[in-house]
Short mmCIF file of C-alpha atoms in Angstrom, two decimals:
data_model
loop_
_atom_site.label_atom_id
_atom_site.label_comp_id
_atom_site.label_asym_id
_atom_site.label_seq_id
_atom_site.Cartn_x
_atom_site.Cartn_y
_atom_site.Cartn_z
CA UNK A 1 70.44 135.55 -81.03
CA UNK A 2 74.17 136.56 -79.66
CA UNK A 3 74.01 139.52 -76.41
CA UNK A 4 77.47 140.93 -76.64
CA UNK A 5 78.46 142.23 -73.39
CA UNK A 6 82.15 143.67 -72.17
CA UNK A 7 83.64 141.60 -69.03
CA UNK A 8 83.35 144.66 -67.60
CA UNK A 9 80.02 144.59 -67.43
CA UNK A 10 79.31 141.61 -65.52
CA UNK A 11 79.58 143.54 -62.56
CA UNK A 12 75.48 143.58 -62.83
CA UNK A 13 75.88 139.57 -63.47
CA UNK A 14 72.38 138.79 -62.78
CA UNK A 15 71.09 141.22 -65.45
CA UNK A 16 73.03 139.51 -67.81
CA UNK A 17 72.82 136.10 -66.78
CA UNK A 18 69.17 136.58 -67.37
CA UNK A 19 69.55 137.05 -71.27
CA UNK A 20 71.16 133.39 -71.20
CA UNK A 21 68.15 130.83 -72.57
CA UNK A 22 68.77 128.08 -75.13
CA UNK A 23 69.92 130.26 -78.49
CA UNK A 24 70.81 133.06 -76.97
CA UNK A 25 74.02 132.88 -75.41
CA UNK A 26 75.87 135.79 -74.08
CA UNK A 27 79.37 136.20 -75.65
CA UNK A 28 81.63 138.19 -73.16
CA UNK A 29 84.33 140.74 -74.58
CA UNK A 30 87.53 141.83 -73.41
CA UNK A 31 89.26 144.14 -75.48
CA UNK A 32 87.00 144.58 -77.38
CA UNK A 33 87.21 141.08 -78.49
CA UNK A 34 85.01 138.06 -77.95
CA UNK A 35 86.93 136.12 -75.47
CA UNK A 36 83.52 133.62 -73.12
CA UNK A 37 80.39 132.57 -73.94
CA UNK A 38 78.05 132.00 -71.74
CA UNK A 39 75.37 129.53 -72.58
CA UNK A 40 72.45 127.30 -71.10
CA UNK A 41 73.95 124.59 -69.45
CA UNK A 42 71.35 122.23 -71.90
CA UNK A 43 72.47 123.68 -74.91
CA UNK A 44 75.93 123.64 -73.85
CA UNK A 45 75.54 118.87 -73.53
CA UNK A 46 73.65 119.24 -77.10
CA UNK A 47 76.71 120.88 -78.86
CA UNK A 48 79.33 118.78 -76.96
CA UNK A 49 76.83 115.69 -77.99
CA UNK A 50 76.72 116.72 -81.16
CA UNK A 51 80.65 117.38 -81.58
CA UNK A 52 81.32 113.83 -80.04
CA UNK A 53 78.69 112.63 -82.73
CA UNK A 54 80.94 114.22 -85.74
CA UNK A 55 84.15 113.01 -84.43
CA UNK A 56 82.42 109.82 -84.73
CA UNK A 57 81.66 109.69 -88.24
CA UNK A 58 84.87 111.06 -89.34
CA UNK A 59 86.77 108.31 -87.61
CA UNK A 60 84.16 106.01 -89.18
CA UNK A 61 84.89 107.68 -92.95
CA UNK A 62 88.00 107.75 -92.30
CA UNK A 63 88.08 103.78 -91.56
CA UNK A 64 86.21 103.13 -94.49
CA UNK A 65 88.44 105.28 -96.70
CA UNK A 66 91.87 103.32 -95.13
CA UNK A 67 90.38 100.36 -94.76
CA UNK A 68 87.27 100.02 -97.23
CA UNK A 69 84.52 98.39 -97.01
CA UNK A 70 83.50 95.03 -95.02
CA UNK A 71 80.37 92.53 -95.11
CA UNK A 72 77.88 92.12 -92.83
CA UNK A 73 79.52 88.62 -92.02
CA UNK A 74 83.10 90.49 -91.19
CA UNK A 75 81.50 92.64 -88.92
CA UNK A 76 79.32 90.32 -86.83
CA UNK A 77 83.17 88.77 -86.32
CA UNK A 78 84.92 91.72 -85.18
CA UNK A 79 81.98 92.80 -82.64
CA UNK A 80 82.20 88.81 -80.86
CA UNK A 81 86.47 89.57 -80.70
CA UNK A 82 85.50 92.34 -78.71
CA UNK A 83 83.12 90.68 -76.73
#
């Protein structure tokens, strides 16, 4: 669950730093726009984990798409070149 706060009132930070658990980040306005978030610092590596994880695959589909398929024999070979 999102606690929408204005910057302005951070000046009672540790009121509102309390809110911040896993899922429930604090999104920080100014404005009257959301401009921070503020999240647990664990939550925060999972996401960045998991974005590093989709890059991942969509460099591997992408691979596969401009290169296509190889065998199991072709790959064995590439991994000892790198080795």
């Amino acid at each position: 669950m999102e606690n929408i706060v204005p910057v302005s009132g951070m000046r009672s930070y540790n009121q509102t730093l309390a809110n911040v658990e896993a899922g429930h980040e604090v999104i920080l306005t100014k404005n009257g726009r959301a401009k921070y978030v503020v999240s647990d610092f664990e939550e925060y590596q999972k996401m960045k984990a998991t974005l590093t994880l989709f890059e991942e695959l969509h460099k591997g589909k992408q691979a596969l798409k401009d290169e296509g398929a190889i065998s199991l024999d072709q790959l064995k070979a590439r991994m000892n070149e790198k080795l």
